[in-house]
PDB file of C-alpha atoms and ligand atoms in Angstrom:
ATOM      1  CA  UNK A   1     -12.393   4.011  14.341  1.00 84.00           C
ATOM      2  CA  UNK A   2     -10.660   4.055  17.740  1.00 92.00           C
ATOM      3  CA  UNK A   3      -7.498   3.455  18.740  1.00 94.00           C
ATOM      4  CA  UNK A   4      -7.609   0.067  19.872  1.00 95.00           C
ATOM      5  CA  UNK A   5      -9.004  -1.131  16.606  1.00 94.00           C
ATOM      6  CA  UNK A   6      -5.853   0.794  14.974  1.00 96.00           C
ATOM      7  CA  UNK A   7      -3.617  -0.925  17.073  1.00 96.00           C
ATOM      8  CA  UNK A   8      -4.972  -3.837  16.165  1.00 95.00           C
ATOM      9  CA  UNK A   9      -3.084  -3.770  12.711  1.00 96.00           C
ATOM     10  CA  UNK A  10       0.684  -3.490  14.719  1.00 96.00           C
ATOM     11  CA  UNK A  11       2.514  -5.869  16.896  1.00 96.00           C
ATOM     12  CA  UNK A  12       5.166  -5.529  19.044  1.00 97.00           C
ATOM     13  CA  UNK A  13       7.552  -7.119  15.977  1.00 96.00           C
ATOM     14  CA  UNK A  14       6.601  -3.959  14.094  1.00 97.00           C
ATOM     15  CA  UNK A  15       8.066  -1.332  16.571  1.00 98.00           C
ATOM     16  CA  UNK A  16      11.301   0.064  16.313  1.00 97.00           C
ATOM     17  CA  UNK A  17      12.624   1.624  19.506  1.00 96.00           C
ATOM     18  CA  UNK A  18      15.322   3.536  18.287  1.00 95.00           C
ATOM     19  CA  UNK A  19      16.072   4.203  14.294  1.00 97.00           C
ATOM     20  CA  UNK A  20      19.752   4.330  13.342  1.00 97.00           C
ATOM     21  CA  UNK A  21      18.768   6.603  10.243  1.00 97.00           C
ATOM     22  CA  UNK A  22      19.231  10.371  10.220  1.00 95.00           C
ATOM     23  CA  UNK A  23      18.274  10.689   6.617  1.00 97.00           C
ATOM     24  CA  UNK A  24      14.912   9.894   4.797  1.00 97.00           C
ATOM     25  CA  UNK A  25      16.443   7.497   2.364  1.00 97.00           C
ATOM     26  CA  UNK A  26      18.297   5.265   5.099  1.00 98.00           C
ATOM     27  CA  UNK A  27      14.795   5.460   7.853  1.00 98.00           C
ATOM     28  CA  UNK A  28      12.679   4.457   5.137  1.00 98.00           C
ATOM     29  CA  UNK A  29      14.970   1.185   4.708  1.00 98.00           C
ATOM     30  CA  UNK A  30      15.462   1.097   7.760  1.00 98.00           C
ATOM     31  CA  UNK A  31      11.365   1.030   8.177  1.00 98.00           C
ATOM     32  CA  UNK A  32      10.939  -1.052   4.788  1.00 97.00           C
ATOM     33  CA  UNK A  33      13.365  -4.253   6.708  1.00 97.00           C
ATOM     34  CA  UNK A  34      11.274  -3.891  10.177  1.00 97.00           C
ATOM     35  CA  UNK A  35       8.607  -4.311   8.226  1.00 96.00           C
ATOM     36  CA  UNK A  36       9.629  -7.563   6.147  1.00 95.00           C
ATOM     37  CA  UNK A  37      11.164  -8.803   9.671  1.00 94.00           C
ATOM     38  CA  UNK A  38       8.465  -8.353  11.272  1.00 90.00           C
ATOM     39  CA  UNK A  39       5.784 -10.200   8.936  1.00 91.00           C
ATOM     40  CA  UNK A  40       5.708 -12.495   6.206  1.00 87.00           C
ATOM     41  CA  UNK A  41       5.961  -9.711   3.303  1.00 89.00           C
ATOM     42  CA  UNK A  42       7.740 -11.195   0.539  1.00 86.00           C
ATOM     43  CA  UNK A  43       8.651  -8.437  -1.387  1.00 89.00           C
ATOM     44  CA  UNK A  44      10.348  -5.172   0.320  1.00 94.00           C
ATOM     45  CA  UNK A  45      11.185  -3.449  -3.077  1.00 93.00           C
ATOM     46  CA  UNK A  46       7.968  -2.775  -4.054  1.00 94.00           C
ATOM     47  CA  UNK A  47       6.898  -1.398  -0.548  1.00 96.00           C
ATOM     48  CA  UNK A  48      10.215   0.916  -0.474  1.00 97.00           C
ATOM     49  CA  UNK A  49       9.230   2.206  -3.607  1.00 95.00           C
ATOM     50  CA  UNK A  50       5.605   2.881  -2.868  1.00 96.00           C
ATOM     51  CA  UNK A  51       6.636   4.632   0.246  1.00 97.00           C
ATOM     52  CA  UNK A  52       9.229   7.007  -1.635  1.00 96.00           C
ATOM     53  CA  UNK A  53       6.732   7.631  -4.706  1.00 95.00           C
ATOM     54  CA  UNK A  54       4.520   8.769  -1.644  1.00 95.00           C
ATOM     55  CA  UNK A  55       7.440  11.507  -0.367  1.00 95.00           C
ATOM     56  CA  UNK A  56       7.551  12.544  -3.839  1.00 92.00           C
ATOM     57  CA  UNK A  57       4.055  13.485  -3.576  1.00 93.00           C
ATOM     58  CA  UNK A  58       4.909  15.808  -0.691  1.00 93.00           C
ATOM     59  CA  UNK A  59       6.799  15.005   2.624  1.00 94.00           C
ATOM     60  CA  UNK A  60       4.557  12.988   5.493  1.00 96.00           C
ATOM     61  CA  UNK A  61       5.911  14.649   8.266  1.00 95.00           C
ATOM     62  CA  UNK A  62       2.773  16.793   8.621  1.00 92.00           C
ATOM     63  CA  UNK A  63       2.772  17.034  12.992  1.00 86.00           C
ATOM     64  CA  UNK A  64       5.376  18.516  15.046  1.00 92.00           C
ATOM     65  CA  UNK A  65       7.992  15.681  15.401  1.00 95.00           C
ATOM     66  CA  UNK A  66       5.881  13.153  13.915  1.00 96.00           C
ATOM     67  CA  UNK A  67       5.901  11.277  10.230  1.00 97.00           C
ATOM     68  CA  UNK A  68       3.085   9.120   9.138  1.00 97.00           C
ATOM     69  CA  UNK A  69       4.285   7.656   5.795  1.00 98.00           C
ATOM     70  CA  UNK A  70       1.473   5.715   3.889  1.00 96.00           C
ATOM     71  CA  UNK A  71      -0.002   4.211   0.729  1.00 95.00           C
ATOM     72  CA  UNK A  72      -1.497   1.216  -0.752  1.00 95.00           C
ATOM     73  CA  UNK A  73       0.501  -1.277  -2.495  1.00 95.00           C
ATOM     74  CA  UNK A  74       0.231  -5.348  -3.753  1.00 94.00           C
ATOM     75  CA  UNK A  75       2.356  -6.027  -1.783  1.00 93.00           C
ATOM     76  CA  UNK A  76       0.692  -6.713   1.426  1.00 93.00           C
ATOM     77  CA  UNK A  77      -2.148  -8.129   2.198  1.00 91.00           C
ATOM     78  CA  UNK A  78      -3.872  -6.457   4.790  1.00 92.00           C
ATOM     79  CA  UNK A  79      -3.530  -3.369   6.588  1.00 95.00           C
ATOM     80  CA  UNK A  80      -0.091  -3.150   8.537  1.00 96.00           C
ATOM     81  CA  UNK A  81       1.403  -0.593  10.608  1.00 97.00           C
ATOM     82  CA  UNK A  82       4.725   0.040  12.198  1.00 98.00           C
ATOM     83  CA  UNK A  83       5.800   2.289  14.503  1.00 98.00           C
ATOM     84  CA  UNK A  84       9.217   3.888  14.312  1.00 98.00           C
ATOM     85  CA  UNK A  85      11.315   5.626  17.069  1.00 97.00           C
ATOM     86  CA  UNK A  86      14.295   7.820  16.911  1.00 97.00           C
ATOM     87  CA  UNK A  87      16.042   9.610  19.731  1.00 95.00           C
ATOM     88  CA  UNK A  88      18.713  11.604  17.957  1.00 95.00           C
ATOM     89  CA  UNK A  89      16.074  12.779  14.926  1.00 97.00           C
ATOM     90  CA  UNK A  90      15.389  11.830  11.635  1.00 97.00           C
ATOM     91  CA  UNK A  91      15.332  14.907   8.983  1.00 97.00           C
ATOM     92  CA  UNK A  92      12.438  13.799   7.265  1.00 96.00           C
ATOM     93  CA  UNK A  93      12.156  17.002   5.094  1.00 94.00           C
ATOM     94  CA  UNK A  94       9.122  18.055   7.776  1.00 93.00           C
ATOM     95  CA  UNK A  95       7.247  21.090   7.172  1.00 85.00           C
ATOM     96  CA  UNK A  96       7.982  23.008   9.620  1.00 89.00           C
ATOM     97  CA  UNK A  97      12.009  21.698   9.112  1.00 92.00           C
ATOM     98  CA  UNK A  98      12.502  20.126  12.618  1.00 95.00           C
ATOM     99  CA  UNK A  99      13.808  16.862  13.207  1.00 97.00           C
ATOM    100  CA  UNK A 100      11.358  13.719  12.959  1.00 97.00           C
ATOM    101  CA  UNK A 101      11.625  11.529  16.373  1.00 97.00           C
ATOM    102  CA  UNK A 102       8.057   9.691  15.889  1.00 97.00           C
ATOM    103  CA  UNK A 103       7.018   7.516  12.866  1.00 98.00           C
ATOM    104  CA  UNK A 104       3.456   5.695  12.031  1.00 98.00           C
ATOM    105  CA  UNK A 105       4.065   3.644   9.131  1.00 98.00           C
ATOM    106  CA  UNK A 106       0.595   2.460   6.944  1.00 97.00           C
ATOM    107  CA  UNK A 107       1.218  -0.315   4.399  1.00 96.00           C
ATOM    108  CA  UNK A 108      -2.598  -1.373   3.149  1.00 95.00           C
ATOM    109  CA  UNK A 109      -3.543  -3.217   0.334  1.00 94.00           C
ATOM    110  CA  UNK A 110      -4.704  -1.615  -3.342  1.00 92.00           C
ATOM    111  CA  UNK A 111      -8.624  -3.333  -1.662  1.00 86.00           C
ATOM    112  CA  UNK A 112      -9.901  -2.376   2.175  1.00 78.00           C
ATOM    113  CA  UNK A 113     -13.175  -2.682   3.312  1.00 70.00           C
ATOM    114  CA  UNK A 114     -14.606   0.342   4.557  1.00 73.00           C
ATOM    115  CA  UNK A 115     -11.154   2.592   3.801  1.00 80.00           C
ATOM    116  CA  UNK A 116      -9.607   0.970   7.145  1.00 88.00           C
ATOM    117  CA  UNK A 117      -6.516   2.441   6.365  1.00 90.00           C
ATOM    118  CA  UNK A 118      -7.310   6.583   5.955  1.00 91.00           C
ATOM    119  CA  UNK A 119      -9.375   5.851   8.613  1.00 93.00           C
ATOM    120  CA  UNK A 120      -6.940   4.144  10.929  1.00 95.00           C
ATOM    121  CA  UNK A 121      -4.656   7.065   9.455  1.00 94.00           C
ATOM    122  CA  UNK A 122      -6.870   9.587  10.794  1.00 95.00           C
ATOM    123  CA  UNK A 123      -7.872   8.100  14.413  1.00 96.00           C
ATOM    124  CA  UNK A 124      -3.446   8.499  14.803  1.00 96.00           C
ATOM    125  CA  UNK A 125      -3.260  12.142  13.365  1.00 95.00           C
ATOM    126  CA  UNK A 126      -6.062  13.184  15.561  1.00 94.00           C
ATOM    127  CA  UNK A 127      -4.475  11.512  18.856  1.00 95.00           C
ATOM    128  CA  UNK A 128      -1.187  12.634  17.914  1.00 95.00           C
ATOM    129  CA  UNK A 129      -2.425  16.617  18.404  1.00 93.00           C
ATOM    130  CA  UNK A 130      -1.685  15.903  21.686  1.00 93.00           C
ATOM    131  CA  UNK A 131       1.755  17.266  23.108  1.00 93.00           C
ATOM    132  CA  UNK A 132       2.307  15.628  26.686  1.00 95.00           C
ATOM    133  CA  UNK A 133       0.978  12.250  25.055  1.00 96.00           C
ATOM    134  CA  UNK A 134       3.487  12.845  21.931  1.00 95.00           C
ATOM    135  CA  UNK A 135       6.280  13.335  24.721  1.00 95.00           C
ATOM    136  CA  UNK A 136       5.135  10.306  26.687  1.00 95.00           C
ATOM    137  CA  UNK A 137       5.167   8.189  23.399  1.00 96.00           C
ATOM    138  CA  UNK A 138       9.008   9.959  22.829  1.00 94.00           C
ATOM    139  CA  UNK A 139       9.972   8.138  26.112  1.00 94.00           C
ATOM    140  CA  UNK A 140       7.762   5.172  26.614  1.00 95.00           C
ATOM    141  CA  UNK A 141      10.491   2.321  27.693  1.00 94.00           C
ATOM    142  CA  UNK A 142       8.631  -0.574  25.817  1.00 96.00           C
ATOM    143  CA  UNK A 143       6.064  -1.207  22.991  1.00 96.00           C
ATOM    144  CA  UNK A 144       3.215  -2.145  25.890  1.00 96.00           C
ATOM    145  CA  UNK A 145       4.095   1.067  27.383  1.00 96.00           C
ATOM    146  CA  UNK A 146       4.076   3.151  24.152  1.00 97.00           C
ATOM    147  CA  UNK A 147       0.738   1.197  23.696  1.00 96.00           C
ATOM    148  CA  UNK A 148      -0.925   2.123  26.928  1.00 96.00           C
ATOM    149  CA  UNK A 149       0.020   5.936  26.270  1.00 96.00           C
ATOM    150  CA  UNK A 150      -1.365   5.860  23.386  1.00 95.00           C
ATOM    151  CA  UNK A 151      -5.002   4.357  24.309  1.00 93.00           C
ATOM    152  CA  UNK A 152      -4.789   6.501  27.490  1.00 89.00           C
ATOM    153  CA  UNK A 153      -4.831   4.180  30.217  1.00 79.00           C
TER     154      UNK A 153
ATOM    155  CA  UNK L   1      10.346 -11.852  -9.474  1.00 83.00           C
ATOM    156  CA  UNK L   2      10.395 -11.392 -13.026  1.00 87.00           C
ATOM    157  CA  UNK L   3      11.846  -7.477 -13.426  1.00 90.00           C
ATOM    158  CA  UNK L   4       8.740  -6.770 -15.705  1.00 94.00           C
ATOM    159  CA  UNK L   5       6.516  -7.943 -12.995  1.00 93.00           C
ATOM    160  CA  UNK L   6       7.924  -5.908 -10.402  1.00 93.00           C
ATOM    161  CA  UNK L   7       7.869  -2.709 -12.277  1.00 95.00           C
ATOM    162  CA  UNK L   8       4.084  -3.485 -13.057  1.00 96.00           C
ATOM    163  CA  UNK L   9       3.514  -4.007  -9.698  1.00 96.00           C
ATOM    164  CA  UNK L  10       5.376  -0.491  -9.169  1.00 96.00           C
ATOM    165  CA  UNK L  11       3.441   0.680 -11.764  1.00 97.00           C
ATOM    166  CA  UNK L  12      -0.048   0.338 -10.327  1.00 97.00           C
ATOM    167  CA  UNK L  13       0.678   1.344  -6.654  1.00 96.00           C
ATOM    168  CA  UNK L  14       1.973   4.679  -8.036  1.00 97.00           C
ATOM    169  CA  UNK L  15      -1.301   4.653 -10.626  1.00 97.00           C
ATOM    170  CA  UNK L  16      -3.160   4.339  -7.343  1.00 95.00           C
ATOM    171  CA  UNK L  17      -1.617   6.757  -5.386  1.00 95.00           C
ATOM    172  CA  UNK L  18      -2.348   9.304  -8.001  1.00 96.00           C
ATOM    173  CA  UNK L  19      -6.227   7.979  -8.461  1.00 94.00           C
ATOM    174  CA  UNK L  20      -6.469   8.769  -4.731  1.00 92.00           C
ATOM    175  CA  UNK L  21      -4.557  11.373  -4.666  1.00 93.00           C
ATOM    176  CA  UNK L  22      -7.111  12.917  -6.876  1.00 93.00           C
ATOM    177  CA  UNK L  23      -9.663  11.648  -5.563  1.00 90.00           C
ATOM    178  CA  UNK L  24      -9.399  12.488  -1.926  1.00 88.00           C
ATOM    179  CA  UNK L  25      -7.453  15.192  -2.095  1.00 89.00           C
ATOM    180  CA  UNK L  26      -9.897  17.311   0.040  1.00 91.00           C
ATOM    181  CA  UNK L  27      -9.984  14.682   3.156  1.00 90.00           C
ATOM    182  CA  UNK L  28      -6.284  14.062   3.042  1.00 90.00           C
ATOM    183  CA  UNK L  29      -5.493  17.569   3.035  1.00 92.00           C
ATOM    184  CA  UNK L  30      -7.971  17.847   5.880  1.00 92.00           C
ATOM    185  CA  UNK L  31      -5.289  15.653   7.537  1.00 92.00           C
ATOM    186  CA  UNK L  32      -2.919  17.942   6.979  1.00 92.00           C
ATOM    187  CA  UNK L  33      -1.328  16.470   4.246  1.00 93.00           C
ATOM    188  CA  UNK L  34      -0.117  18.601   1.618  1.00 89.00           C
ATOM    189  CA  UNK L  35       0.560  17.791  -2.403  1.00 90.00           C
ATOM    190  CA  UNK L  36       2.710  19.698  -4.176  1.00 91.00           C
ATOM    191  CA  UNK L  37       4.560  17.351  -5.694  1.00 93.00           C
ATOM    192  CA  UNK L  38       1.513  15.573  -7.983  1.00 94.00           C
ATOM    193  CA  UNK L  39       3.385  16.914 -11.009  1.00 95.00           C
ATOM    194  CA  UNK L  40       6.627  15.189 -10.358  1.00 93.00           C
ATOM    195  CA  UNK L  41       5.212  11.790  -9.133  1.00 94.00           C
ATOM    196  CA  UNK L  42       3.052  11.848 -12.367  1.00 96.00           C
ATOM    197  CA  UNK L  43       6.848  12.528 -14.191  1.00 95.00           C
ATOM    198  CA  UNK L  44       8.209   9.559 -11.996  1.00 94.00           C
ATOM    199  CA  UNK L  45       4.946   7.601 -13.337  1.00 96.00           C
ATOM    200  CA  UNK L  46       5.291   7.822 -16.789  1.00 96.00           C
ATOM    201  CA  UNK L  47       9.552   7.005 -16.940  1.00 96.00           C
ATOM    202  CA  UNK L  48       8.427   3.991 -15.029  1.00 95.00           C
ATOM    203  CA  UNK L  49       5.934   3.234 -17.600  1.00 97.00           C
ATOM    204  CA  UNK L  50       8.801   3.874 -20.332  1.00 97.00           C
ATOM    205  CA  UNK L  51      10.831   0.582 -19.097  1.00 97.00           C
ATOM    206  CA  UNK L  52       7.624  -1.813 -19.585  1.00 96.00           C
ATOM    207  CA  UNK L  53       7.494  -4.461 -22.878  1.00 95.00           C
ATOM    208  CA  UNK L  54       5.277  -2.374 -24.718  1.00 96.00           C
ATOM    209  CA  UNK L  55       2.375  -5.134 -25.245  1.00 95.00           C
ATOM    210  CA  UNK L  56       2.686  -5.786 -21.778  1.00 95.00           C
ATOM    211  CA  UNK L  57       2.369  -1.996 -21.047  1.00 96.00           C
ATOM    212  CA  UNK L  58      -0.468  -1.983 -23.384  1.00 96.00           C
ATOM    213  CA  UNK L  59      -2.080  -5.177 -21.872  1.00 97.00           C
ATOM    214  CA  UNK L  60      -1.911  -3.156 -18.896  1.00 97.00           C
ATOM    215  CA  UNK L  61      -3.428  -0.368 -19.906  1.00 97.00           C
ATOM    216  CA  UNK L  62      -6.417  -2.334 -21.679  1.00 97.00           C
ATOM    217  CA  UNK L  63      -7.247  -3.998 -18.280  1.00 97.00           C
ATOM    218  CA  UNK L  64      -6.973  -0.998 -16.374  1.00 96.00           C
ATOM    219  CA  UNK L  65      -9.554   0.295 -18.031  1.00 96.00           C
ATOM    220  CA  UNK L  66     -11.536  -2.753 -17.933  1.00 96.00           C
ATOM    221  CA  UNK L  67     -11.281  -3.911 -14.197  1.00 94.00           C
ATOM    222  CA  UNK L  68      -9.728  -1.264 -12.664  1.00 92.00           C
ATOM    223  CA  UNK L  69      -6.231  -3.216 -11.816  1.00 94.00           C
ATOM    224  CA  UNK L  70      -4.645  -5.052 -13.941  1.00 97.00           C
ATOM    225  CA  UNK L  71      -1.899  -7.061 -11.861  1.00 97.00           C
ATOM    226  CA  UNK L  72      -4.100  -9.177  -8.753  1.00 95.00           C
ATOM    227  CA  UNK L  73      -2.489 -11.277  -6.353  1.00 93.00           C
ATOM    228  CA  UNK L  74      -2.777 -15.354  -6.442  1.00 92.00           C
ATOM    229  CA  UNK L  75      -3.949 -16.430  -3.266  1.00 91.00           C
ATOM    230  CA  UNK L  76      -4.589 -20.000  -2.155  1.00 89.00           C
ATOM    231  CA  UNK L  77      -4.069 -21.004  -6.070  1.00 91.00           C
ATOM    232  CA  UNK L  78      -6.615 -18.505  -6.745  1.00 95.00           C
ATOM    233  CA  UNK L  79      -6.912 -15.448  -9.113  1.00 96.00           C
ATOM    234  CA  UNK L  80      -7.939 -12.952  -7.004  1.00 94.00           C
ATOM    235  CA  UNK L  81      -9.759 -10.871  -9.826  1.00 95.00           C
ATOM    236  CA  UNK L  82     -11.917 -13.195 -11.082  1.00 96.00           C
ATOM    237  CA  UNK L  83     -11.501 -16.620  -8.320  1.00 96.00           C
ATOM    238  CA  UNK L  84     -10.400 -18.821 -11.017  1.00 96.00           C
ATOM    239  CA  UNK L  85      -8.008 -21.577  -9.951  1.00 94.00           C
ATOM    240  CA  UNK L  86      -4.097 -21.122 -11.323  1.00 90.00           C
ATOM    241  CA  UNK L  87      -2.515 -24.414 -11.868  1.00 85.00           C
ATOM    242  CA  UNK L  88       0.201 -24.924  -9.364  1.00 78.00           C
ATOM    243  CA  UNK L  89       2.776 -25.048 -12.237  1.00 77.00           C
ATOM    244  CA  UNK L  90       2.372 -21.511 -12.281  1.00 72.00           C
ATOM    245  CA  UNK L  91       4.329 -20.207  -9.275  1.00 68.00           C
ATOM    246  CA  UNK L  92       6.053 -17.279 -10.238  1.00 51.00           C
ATOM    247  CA  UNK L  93       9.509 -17.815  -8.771  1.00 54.00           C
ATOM    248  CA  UNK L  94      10.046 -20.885 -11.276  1.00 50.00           C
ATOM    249  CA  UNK L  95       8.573 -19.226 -13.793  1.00 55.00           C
ATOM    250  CA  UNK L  96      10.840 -16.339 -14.150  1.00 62.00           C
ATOM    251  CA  UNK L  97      10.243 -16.172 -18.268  1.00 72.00           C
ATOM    252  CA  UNK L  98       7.307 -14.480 -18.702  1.00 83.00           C
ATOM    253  CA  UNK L  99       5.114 -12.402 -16.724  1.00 90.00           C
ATOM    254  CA  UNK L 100       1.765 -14.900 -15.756  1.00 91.00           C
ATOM    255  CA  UNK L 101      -1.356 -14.005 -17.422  1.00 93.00           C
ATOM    256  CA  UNK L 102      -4.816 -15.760 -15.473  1.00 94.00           C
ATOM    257  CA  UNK L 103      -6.171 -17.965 -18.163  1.00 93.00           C
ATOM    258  CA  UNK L 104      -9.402 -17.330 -17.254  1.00 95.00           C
ATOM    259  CA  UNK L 105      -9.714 -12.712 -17.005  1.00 97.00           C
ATOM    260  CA  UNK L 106      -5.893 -11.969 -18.217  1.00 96.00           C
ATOM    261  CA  UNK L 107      -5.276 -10.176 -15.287  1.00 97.00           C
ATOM    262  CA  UNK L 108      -1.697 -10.055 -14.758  1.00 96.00           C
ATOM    263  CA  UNK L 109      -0.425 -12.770 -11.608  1.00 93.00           C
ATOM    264  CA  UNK L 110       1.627 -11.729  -8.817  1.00 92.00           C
ATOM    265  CA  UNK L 111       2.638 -14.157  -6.376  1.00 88.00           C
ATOM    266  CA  UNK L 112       2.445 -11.866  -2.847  1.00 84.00           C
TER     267      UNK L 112
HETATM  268 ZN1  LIG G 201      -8.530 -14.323 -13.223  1.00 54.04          ZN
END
């Protein structure tokens, strides 16, 4: 899948500039209200507590400055993503214990077609190995531009 | 959303997440992904399971097994396990009493 197809699944409702969370807890309901805002999901509870069960599993802030928290849940009913932003740093519990500034955010329902979702979920860890485009992304002044960075143009 | 509802629903994301979990552990950790806590979310799984009625917990279990989810979302008035049509009178939010059962499969109703 490329990136434009990934893309596809966000929209410029689902990105969040600048994150007033430092902590896990208060980002992810910080992410789980951008999320409701920005679609018609009815039921934030059960996606907050999808996205924690999947922290207990083992933190998803696998790339240098970046978080990608995921999972399947009922409630949604296709593939969503949201992006996340924070300037000052977000201690996400990364592994290699620095702050997390960038966040992908995969919502997909228990069903996908053709696994969409790792798939989409891979195309962005992939792209993301890239450190002038992660810096780019860190500073981009609008969703458009953090969307151009991101499919190179 | 009736509370026994919502900790089904709860219920099955985190029975999913371990399913895949399990079952593509290799490509996830290829993603750099890491899992170390499957021990404690399968903890988490099973106090969660602890608050549910116990015949709905065992209705659960019994269609699990049998269609692979148990709770399916109505869409369009339909059951989306097996496509039958759920009278209107059905919508969960003024039917906060019981937990909604498809008359047709007796897969467990959530209203998305
Ligand atoms: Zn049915």
């Amino acid at each position: 899948m490329d990136i434009v197809e990934v893309l596809k699944h966000t929209s410029p409702a689902l990105f969040l500039p600048d994150l007033k969370a430092t902590d896990k807890a208060s980002a992810l309901a910080e992410i789980v209200e951008g999320l409701v805002a920005g679609t018609s999901i009815q039921n934030p509870d059960t996606i907050l507590q999808m996205l924690k069960s999947r922290e207990h599993l083992g933190s998803t802030a696998v790339g240098p400055g970046i978080a990608f928290p995921h999972g399947r849940t009922l409630a949604v009913q296709r593939l969503t993503i949201l992006i996340a932003r924070s300037r000052a740093g977000v201690d996400f519990e990364s592994e290699d214990g620095g702050p997390t500034h960038l966040f992908f955010v995969l919502v997909a329902p228990p069903q996908d077609s053709g696994h969409q979702y790792i798939k989409s979920l891979a195309t962005l860890i992939d792209r993301l190995q890239d450190g002038d485009l992660r810096a780019k992304l860190r500073d981009a002044a609008d969703y458009e531009s953090f969307c151009a960075a991101l499919k190179g143009d | 959303m009736h509370p026994q509802l919502q900790l089904l629903v709860a219920l099955q994301d985190m029975d999913q997440m371990i399913r895949e979990t399990e079952e593509s552990r290799e490509q996830l950790e290829g993603l750099g992904f890491k899992h170390e806590g499957l021990e404690n979310l399968k903890r988490a799984r099973e106090d969660l399971a602890g608050q549910i009625d116990p015949s709905l917990g065992s209705w659960y279990k019994r269609l699990t097994a049998r269609f692979g989810h148990a709770v399916v979302p109505v869409v369009g008035n339909l059951c989306m396990g097996c496509f039958a049509s759920i009278p209107s009178s059905f919508v969960s939010k003024t039917n906060i009493d019981k937990v909604q059962k498809c008359e047709s499969c007796g897969r467990l109703l959530y209203w998305p």
